[in-house]
Amino acid sequence: MKFAYYPGCSPQTTTRELDFSTRKIAKALEIELEDMNGAACCGSVELRSNDPDLFYAINGRTLAIAESKGLDLLTICNTCQLTLSQANKSLKNDDKLRDNINRILSEVNLRYSGGVDVKHLLWVLLENVGPEKIKKEIKTPLTGLKVAPFYGCHILRPKEILRFDDPDDPRSLEDFIQMCGAEPVDYSGKIKCCGFHILPYNPELAVKLTGKYLKEAGDAGAQCMVTPCPLCFTMLDGYQSQAGKQLGYQFNLPVFHLPQLLGLAMGMGKDELMLKRNMIAVDEILHKIGRI
Amino acid sequence: MEKLSAKIFRYDPTTDDSHRYETFEVPCEKGMRVLDVLMYIQENFDTSLAFRYSCRRARCGSCAVVVNGKPEPACLGEAKKNMVIEPLPNLPIIRDLVVRTDEYEERIQDINPYLVRTKQPELKPEKLLSSDFTQVMPLNECIECFSCVSACPVNGIKWKGFLGPTTLVQLSRRLLDPRDDRDRIQDALRTGFENCVSCYMCVNTCPVEIGILDGAIENIKKNYIEKRQQDDYSKYNNAWKNIVIKNGIVNPFILMRRILKINTLLKNIVTGIKFFLKGRISLSSKRIPNIEEIRKIEKVIGEKR
């Protein structure tokens, strides 16, 4: 099983532990990741509204690179998943748009004919690798650990683009947590917004949103959280103390990236998953599951 | 006859200290709507149950409630075997399932949601091309049911600073209408549109399936950036674009350094130091190997414009 690997900007800068741990679990599960050196930022929601032409051209270029390798694209960020999927859907279905973008891409000797699918790591684990194979690799199940799933927005909505899960009642992250041997905790905030996209110009509001869902997860009995998105991770982990101050609340809720939690269940160590980089210390969780 | 179970939110702020739920068993018929269930309960069990409705065909937008966690017009939503029916969140409760929407309706009035024309058309009757209204037509479908407002996480947290998705749909209708002569960017300034978190909750909830984010809010954002280049919001979005063209990859620290004001930087200095100590801040710019391709693409697009 082989994919063109698109880590996106955050895992190459602020959340390098996500890229690192993804490579670790991929190797163990025989998912071959071919690097796309030269693939650019997806532009996020910012470029999409600011300059749609550039948005389609840059993402068309990324899709064309994957197509030239004959591979589907694997993402590890919700927003990359959404923006690349949106561009992909439009380029596949709108012949005029595709022709226009291909005229631009011909200047850099590329062409996209619509033959690539864009898949998030969570979907690949559940659908392509499959629970049976993963369960065989679970050496140290996280028995008794109560984990709050935090989906984030751009892996669920809009449903016309992201068809993997029910956006109102998703199951994939809960299934993933159970596959790791842990117990998913239910709370309404699991499908809500972490606030990341307004952080640069309204940090107070962004942190308020983060705090609201951290509190909900804690009140529901979670001992830690897991998220498939590095942007949600940055808010939940990196801004947890600010959110606590704002709410007058002392949070201590370790947050894991998807492959970090799976890696732990597969028996990998702290260094192999770069757990020291997490802002909220995970030692208490490691102690709970008998790993230290 | 088969029965369904409807657990209904009950609350009268003039007499009750807090809300409660009451469960009713209602005979279930094929094709039954949530509104039919509410009407059955009112007619057969409790005449005091309060809910709002009018047209019964998803045009007036008055009967929206939350069914099993999701807002929808009661006349549109199919009755389910087990339902929890609640009032729309983010809006003050008058009684039971009836919420106060007048404050929100006034907020829509704030943006002058009507066609403003200062020039008379050259031809009478005026020649209108359907192609000029491609983007406007879907927005005309909005029934102002406020389902999107109740689903919006920002409305739930910062009510006054963000006028919400319904208002932005109405503003976008006028902004995109080629006949409208009013400076809609001035109206946009009063909406707090930049606080939209792009979460798609409004899109997911809209009963008439308006692409509220891509079809309305992003048009406001795009127009605003074009016309107000010197504003912080535009500077942020343009800085993002320029970094993509320059490096192909966005280093958040470089982005923040370009746009954040000194007081915001100082407010976040503790978090910044913690990020730095964990190796989460890289002071140098990373660049993709074949960045010339991105610059060439941008140049070709610029020439075509």
XYZ file of C-alpha atoms in Angstrom:
597
model
C 0.000 0.000 0.000
C 1.591 3.223 -1.155
C 0.546 6.889 -1.010
C 1.931 10.248 -2.057
C 2.536 11.792 1.359
C 1.367 15.361 1.924
C 2.205 16.432 5.494
C 1.210 20.099 5.021
C 2.823 23.124 6.679
C 2.096 22.589 10.380
C 3.699 19.111 10.645
C 6.803 20.505 8.917
C 7.094 23.436 11.341
C 5.185 23.598 14.645
C 3.948 19.995 14.994
C 6.921 18.003 13.669
C 6.077 15.194 16.111
C 2.983 14.459 13.989
C 5.066 13.943 10.843
C 7.595 11.894 12.817
C 5.042 9.603 14.487
C 3.079 9.194 11.239
C 6.208 7.847 9.544
C 6.802 5.474 12.478
C 3.346 3.880 12.461
C 3.207 3.849 8.651
C 6.406 1.814 8.522
C 5.103 -0.634 11.127
C 1.801 -1.047 9.249
C 3.505 -1.362 5.833
C 2.035 1.867 4.481
C 4.644 3.197 2.077
C 4.810 7.000 2.087
C 6.407 8.614 -0.949
C 7.554 12.142 -0.170
C 6.255 14.912 -2.383
C 9.230 17.219 -2.198
C 8.117 20.459 -3.698
C 4.394 20.206 -2.923
C 3.261 23.614 -1.675
C 0.924 24.763 1.108
C -2.752 23.992 0.363
C -3.522 27.656 1.011
C -6.009 26.825 3.747
C -9.298 28.738 3.944
C -7.319 31.992 3.724
C -6.086 31.565 0.140
C -9.380 30.034 -1.007
C -11.315 33.205 -0.218
C -8.509 35.629 -1.099
C -7.333 34.279 -4.453
C -9.385 31.333 -5.823
C -7.342 31.171 -9.071
C -4.088 30.682 -7.173
C -5.847 28.274 -4.794
C -6.937 25.982 -7.641
C -3.613 26.253 -9.471
C -1.455 25.420 -6.444
C -3.651 22.523 -5.361
C -3.990 21.385 -8.972
C -0.199 21.284 -9.074
C -0.051 19.128 -5.912
C -2.660 16.745 -7.329
C -0.787 16.620 -10.639
C 2.452 15.666 -8.841
C 0.627 12.803 -7.081
C -0.974 11.735 -10.372
C 2.406 11.687 -12.104
C 3.511 9.147 -9.473
C 0.331 7.101 -10.008
C -0.557 7.463 -6.325
C -3.432 8.699 -4.182
C -2.671 11.467 -1.737
C -2.447 10.933 2.037
C -2.966 13.922 4.342
C -2.494 14.269 8.098
C -4.257 17.619 8.573
C -8.011 18.293 8.478
C -7.731 21.605 6.655
C -5.335 20.188 4.044
C -7.821 17.330 3.616
C -10.712 19.718 3.039
C -8.984 22.219 0.757
C -7.331 19.553 -1.409
C -10.622 17.613 -1.570
C -12.537 20.758 -2.560
C -10.028 21.619 -5.274
C -10.005 17.990 -6.407
C -13.798 17.763 -6.647
C -14.016 20.980 -8.670
C -11.143 19.973 -10.959
C -12.670 16.529 -11.541
C -16.202 17.775 -12.253
C -15.675 21.141 -13.956
C -14.059 20.602 -17.380
C -13.663 24.320 -18.038
C -11.901 24.930 -14.715
C -9.638 21.907 -15.255
C -8.703 23.125 -18.762
C -7.896 26.599 -17.409
C -5.757 25.209 -14.602
C -4.005 22.784 -16.958
C -3.083 25.696 -19.260
C -1.395 27.316 -16.247
C 0.207 24.046 -15.105
C 1.601 23.433 -18.610
C 4.026 26.306 -17.879
C 5.636 24.049 -15.261
C 5.235 20.870 -17.350
C 2.411 19.402 -15.304
C -1.106 18.265 -16.123
C -3.957 16.980 -13.950
C -6.603 14.709 -15.427
C -8.584 14.007 -12.234
C -7.222 10.579 -11.318
C -6.251 11.134 -7.682
C -8.181 10.552 -4.448
C -7.308 12.514 -1.311
C -7.439 10.512 1.922
C -6.828 11.417 5.535
C -4.636 9.127 7.641
C -7.642 8.261 9.860
C -9.591 7.035 6.852
C -6.622 5.080 5.491
C -6.150 3.345 8.851
C -9.817 2.360 9.103
C -10.525 1.631 5.444
C -7.303 0.680 3.672
C -5.256 -0.910 6.435
C -8.337 -2.151 8.284
C -9.103 -2.968 11.936
C -7.994 -6.591 11.633
C -4.442 -5.778 10.614
C -4.163 -2.938 13.125
C -5.467 -5.086 15.985
C -2.719 -7.611 15.235
C -0.156 -4.845 15.748
C -1.621 -3.679 19.075
C 0.988 -5.000 21.512
C 0.116 -2.858 24.537
C -3.599 -1.979 24.434
C -4.520 1.197 26.274
C -6.970 -0.646 28.530
C -8.971 1.533 30.887
C -7.797 4.820 29.374
C -10.650 7.268 28.825
C -9.977 9.233 25.661
C -12.056 12.178 24.380
C -12.141 12.293 20.578
C -11.879 15.771 19.048
C -12.718 15.538 15.353
C -12.360 19.195 14.410
C -14.361 20.623 11.520
C -12.614 19.929 8.244
C -12.628 16.150 8.467
C -16.446 16.128 8.786
C -17.892 19.180 7.043
C -19.040 19.987 4.395
C -20.528 16.517 3.947
C -20.802 16.906 0.145
C -16.994 17.016 -0.022
C -15.974 14.794 2.899
C -18.156 11.743 2.662
C -16.396 9.402 5.065
C -18.347 10.015 8.259
C -21.775 11.248 9.380
C -21.040 14.912 10.262
C -23.710 14.928 12.996
C -22.944 11.566 14.539
C -19.456 10.449 13.478
C -17.955 7.139 14.570
C -14.504 6.902 12.989
C -12.511 8.405 15.850
C -14.409 6.375 18.436
C -13.694 3.226 16.406
C -10.028 4.256 16.255
C -9.870 4.774 20.042
C -11.471 1.373 20.648
C -9.014 -0.210 18.213
C -6.239 1.127 20.469
C -7.889 -0.654 23.405
C -9.020 2.591 25.056
C -12.481 3.839 25.949
C -13.994 6.760 23.981
C -15.659 9.503 26.016
C -18.762 11.128 24.549
C -19.416 14.911 24.689
C -21.165 17.295 22.317
C -18.072 19.443 21.642
C -16.268 16.622 19.842
C -17.518 17.826 16.424
C -17.147 21.557 17.111
C -14.508 24.148 16.173
C -11.225 24.681 18.036
C -11.021 28.298 16.809
C -7.631 27.977 15.099
C -8.556 29.887 11.948
C -9.286 33.123 13.816
C -6.339 32.843 16.211
C -4.177 35.480 14.435
C -6.723 38.281 14.596
C -8.982 37.315 17.493
C -6.967 35.150 19.918
C -9.379 35.810 22.775
C -12.322 34.323 20.905
C -10.248 31.432 19.528
C -9.063 30.475 23.016
C -12.626 30.779 24.371
C -13.791 28.156 21.882
C -10.890 25.867 22.776
C -11.599 26.225 26.500
C -15.274 25.418 26.079
C -14.570 22.033 24.507
C -11.651 21.196 26.798
C -13.978 21.735 29.739
C -16.716 19.608 28.180
C -14.245 16.775 27.589
C -12.879 17.012 31.133
C -16.370 17.132 32.655
C -17.295 14.006 30.664
C -14.502 12.129 32.434
C -11.757 12.193 29.790
C -8.199 11.520 30.953
C -6.745 12.697 27.654
C -7.769 13.711 24.127
C -6.912 12.645 20.601
C -7.322 14.647 17.409
C -6.650 13.929 13.722
C -5.727 17.585 13.053
C -2.469 19.407 13.892
C -4.300 22.762 13.979
C -6.810 21.510 16.567
C -3.855 19.953 18.406
C -2.074 23.316 18.514
C -5.106 24.914 20.150
C -6.018 22.094 22.547
C -2.432 21.387 23.652
C -0.562 24.665 23.099
C -3.280 27.059 24.258
C -4.631 24.883 27.066
C -3.104 26.959 29.857
C -4.395 30.224 28.300
C -7.855 28.672 27.973
C -7.722 27.613 31.619
C -6.770 31.123 32.738
C -9.605 32.614 30.722
C -12.136 30.247 32.299
C -10.578 30.321 35.765
C -10.023 26.602 35.490
C -6.971 24.372 35.950
C -6.840 22.095 32.904
C -4.455 19.159 32.774
C -5.669 17.188 29.790
C -2.860 15.681 27.688
C -3.591 15.739 23.961
C -2.323 13.172 21.458
C -1.981 13.217 17.705
C -3.668 10.252 16.033
C -0.412 8.319 15.300
C 0.961 9.075 18.772
C -1.985 7.292 20.433
C -1.822 4.398 17.994
C 1.954 4.197 18.385
C 1.571 3.876 22.160
C -0.904 1.025 21.686
C 1.531 -0.609 19.250
C 4.166 -0.590 21.970
C 6.274 2.320 20.742
C 8.179 4.439 23.234
C 8.102 8.094 24.187
C 11.038 9.042 21.962
C 9.735 7.119 18.955
C 6.580 9.224 19.083
C 8.290 12.490 20.084
C 5.948 12.748 23.066
C 8.339 15.123 24.830
C 7.286 17.832 22.379
C 3.665 17.814 23.593
C 3.087 20.959 25.663
C 0.882 19.208 28.242
C 3.023 16.484 29.797
C 1.852 12.965 28.988
C 3.755 11.200 31.808
C 0.660 10.777 33.967
C -1.049 8.956 31.082
C 2.008 6.773 30.468
C 1.980 5.917 34.167
C -1.738 5.039 34.002
C -1.183 2.596 31.168
C 1.841 1.111 32.910
C 4.470 2.416 30.493
C 6.603 4.200 33.113
C -50.825 1.588 15.763
C -47.084 1.993 16.218
C -46.001 4.765 18.565
C -43.032 7.106 18.708
C -41.474 8.721 21.744
C -40.966 12.487 21.893
C -39.004 13.884 24.828
C -39.756 17.590 24.884
C -37.980 20.519 26.525
C -40.357 22.435 28.802
C -39.616 25.770 30.411
C -41.540 28.862 31.388
C -39.088 31.525 32.608
C -41.921 33.389 34.363
C -42.718 30.465 36.696
C -40.003 27.784 36.463
C -36.587 27.843 38.164
C -35.123 25.582 35.498
C -36.137 23.549 32.478
C -37.407 19.970 32.490
C -38.178 17.301 29.880
C -41.547 15.605 29.349
C -41.928 12.460 27.272
C -45.024 11.774 25.170
C -46.010 8.645 23.245
C -47.543 9.644 19.923
C -49.195 7.387 17.292
C -46.762 7.142 14.410
C -47.900 7.602 10.800
C -45.908 7.280 7.599
C -44.566 10.637 6.389
C -45.247 12.311 9.731
C -43.233 15.499 10.359
C -41.890 16.779 13.673
C -44.482 19.573 13.548
C -47.283 16.974 13.270
C -45.983 15.380 16.466
C -45.954 18.722 18.306
C -49.480 19.511 17.104
C -50.712 16.062 18.168
C -49.266 16.573 21.657
C -50.844 20.015 21.950
C -54.244 18.778 20.770
C -54.320 15.527 22.777
C -52.080 15.849 25.841
C -51.128 19.378 26.784
C -52.626 22.527 25.333
C -49.998 24.620 27.106
C -47.103 23.297 24.972
C -45.643 26.323 23.212
C -44.114 26.162 19.741
C -44.155 28.442 16.737
C -45.276 27.705 13.169
C -46.991 29.310 10.228
C -46.703 28.138 6.597
C -46.109 24.386 7.211
C -44.136 24.117 3.963
C -40.606 25.267 4.868
C -40.966 28.792 3.519
C -41.610 30.990 6.560
C -38.750 29.682 8.722
C -40.691 30.133 11.960
C -40.890 26.546 13.276
C -37.189 25.616 13.606
C -36.349 23.483 16.645
C -33.508 21.146 17.578
C -34.259 17.465 16.965
C -31.778 14.975 18.394
C -29.109 17.668 18.516
C -29.608 19.104 15.028
C -31.561 22.293 14.210
C -34.218 21.992 11.510
C -37.650 23.414 10.647
C -40.201 21.184 12.411
C -42.409 21.106 9.303
C -39.525 19.744 7.211
C -37.927 17.234 9.576
C -39.273 13.703 9.426
C -40.511 12.351 12.764
C -38.217 9.687 14.208
C -38.962 6.757 16.486
C -37.144 8.420 19.397
C -36.800 12.177 19.457
C -35.496 14.764 21.869
C -36.999 18.088 20.814
C -35.452 21.292 22.159
C -35.546 25.023 21.376
C -32.845 26.573 19.167
C -29.743 27.293 21.257
C -27.960 30.689 21.254
C -31.352 32.476 21.411
C -33.319 33.549 24.524
C -36.248 31.257 25.402
C -39.730 32.744 25.633
C -41.444 29.490 26.579
C -40.887 25.782 25.791
C -39.773 25.630 22.140
C -40.368 29.296 21.333
C -37.266 31.484 21.171
C -36.812 35.216 20.833
C -35.585 36.148 17.345
C -36.411 39.875 17.309
C -32.922 40.891 18.472
C -31.474 38.974 15.578
C -33.971 40.374 13.096
C -32.915 43.863 14.201
C -29.306 42.926 13.558
C -30.226 42.036 9.980
C -31.793 45.476 9.646
C -28.432 46.969 10.705
C -26.912 46.037 7.366
C -29.709 47.608 5.242
C -30.799 44.295 3.730
C -32.622 45.806 0.749
C -31.648 46.923 -2.726
C -30.197 50.455 -2.673
C -30.099 52.255 -6.032
C -28.800 55.746 -6.578
C -28.781 55.570 -10.402
C -31.779 54.851 -12.581
C -31.390 52.033 -15.145
C -30.591 53.209 -18.681
C -33.256 51.033 -20.264
C -36.841 50.524 -19.126
C -37.772 47.784 -18.629
C -34.334 47.129 -17.267
C -32.315 44.447 -19.020
C -31.238 41.798 -16.497
C -29.048 38.834 -17.402
C -29.536 35.623 -15.454
C -25.768 35.090 -15.610
C -25.327 38.208 -13.421
C -27.409 36.576 -10.703
C -25.884 33.080 -10.631
C -24.345 33.676 -7.217
C -27.295 35.678 -5.852
C -30.089 33.218 -6.660
C -29.167 30.491 -4.136
C -28.916 33.129 -1.393
C -32.495 34.251 -2.123
C -33.608 30.830 -0.845
C -32.770 31.736 2.767
C -35.948 31.388 4.884
C -34.391 33.062 7.961
C -35.172 30.093 10.199
C -32.051 30.890 12.310
C -30.962 27.248 12.331
C -27.503 28.430 11.229
C -27.373 31.007 14.029
C -28.171 28.340 16.582
C -25.481 26.006 15.191
C -22.772 28.686 14.894
C -20.148 28.240 17.631
C -19.172 31.922 17.494
C -22.758 33.038 18.033
C -22.747 30.761 21.049
C -19.746 32.507 22.540
C -19.551 36.058 21.228
C -23.081 37.082 20.449
C -22.564 40.821 20.085
C -19.309 40.851 18.120
C -20.533 38.632 15.299
C -23.892 39.181 13.644
C -23.949 35.597 12.463
C -24.518 33.585 9.301
C -28.097 34.694 8.527
C -27.062 38.351 8.475
C -24.041 37.568 6.319
C -26.235 35.728 3.804
C -28.460 38.812 3.552
C -25.439 41.098 3.180
C -23.913 38.887 0.510
C -27.200 38.932 -1.457
C -26.859 42.693 -1.805
C -23.099 42.734 -2.222
C -23.341 40.388 -5.208
C -26.368 42.083 -6.771
C -25.088 44.126 -9.757
C -27.948 46.631 -9.326
C -27.017 47.587 -5.777
C -25.124 50.896 -5.423
C -24.507 50.977 -1.681
C -20.997 50.612 -0.225
C -21.542 47.154 1.238
C -18.026 46.983 2.656
C -19.105 49.640 5.173
C -22.004 47.361 6.121
C -19.608 44.400 6.336
C -17.543 46.293 8.919
C -20.487 46.172 11.322
C -21.040 42.416 10.971
C -17.808 41.086 12.511
C -17.566 38.761 9.477
C -13.868 38.161 10.171
C -14.855 36.202 13.283
C -16.342 33.414 11.164
C -14.222 30.342 11.988
C -14.976 28.528 8.680
C -16.314 25.516 10.588
C -19.209 24.756 8.157
C -21.684 24.200 11.020
C -24.027 26.689 9.309
C -23.706 24.893 5.974
C -24.325 21.532 7.612
C -27.470 22.854 9.274
C -29.083 24.942 6.520
C -32.426 23.270 5.619
C -32.499 24.864 2.159
C -28.861 23.883 1.536
C -27.393 27.309 0.891
C -23.611 27.119 0.718
C -23.465 29.781 3.418
C -19.688 29.777 3.790
C -18.451 29.359 0.211
C -21.448 31.096 -1.400
C -21.952 34.033 0.964
C -19.346 34.650 3.685
C -16.297 34.036 1.494
C -17.619 36.532 -1.068
C -17.697 39.161 1.668
C -14.165 38.225 2.728
C -12.851 38.391 -0.856
C -14.475 41.769 -1.570
C -13.291 43.153 1.733
C -9.661 42.125 1.116
C -9.756 43.697 -2.366
C -11.181 46.986 -1.155
C -9.571 47.388 2.280
C -5.953 46.358 1.652
C -4.644 48.268 4.668
C -6.920 46.680 7.254
C -5.510 44.048 9.612
C -7.745 41.317 8.217
C -6.610 41.993 4.642
C -2.965 42.261 5.721
C -3.195 38.852 7.394
C -4.722 37.174 4.342
C -2.288 38.845 1.945
C 0.667 37.942 4.181
C -0.439 34.299 4.012
C -0.649 34.454 0.221
C 2.713 36.206 -0.117
C 4.463 33.636 2.098
C 3.015 30.810 -0.022
C 4.402 32.488 -3.150
C 7.749 33.276 -1.512
C 8.420 29.982 0.295
C 5.732 27.493 -0.764
C 5.292 26.600 2.888
C 3.855 28.713 5.697
C 5.905 28.968 8.876
C 3.362 30.250 11.444
C 6.041 32.224 13.290
C 7.017 34.145 10.139
C 3.322 34.804 9.447
C 2.645 36.022 12.988
C 5.779 38.200 12.997
C 4.500 39.993 9.908
C 1.045 40.788 11.162
C 0.839 40.826 14.939
C 0.941 44.141 16.735
C 3.313 44.647 19.632
C 0.543 44.558 22.288
C -0.790 41.217 20.979
C 2.748 39.833 20.892
C 3.310 40.928 24.495
C -0.003 39.375 25.596
C 1.071 36.055 24.100
C 4.694 36.171 25.144
C 4.401 33.417 27.799
C 2.766 31.027 25.325
C 5.385 32.053 22.740
C 8.278 31.222 25.086
C 6.698 27.846 25.934
C 6.337 27.101 22.218
C 9.950 28.124 21.622
C 11.286 25.931 24.439
C 9.425 22.940 22.994
C 10.977 23.582 19.594
C 7.657 24.593 18.082
C 8.899 27.915 16.782
C 11.392 27.979 13.968
C 12.958 31.382 13.428
C 14.144 30.645 9.909
C 12.025 30.277 6.798
C 11.781 26.875 5.196
C 11.338 26.813 1.419
C 10.165 24.074 -0.919
C 12.902 22.988 -3.389
C 11.209 24.069 -6.623
C 9.691 27.323 -5.467
C 10.250 28.804 -8.949
C 7.249 26.777 -10.137
C 4.907 28.474 -7.631
C 6.225 31.899 -8.618
C 5.791 31.093 -12.300
C 2.198 29.943 -11.691
C 1.448 33.155 -9.801
C 2.998 35.220 -12.606
C 0.941 33.448 -15.300
C -2.268 34.013 -13.300
C -1.337 37.695 -12.870
C -0.764 38.125 -16.612
C -4.113 36.501 -17.435
C -5.861 39.002 -15.163
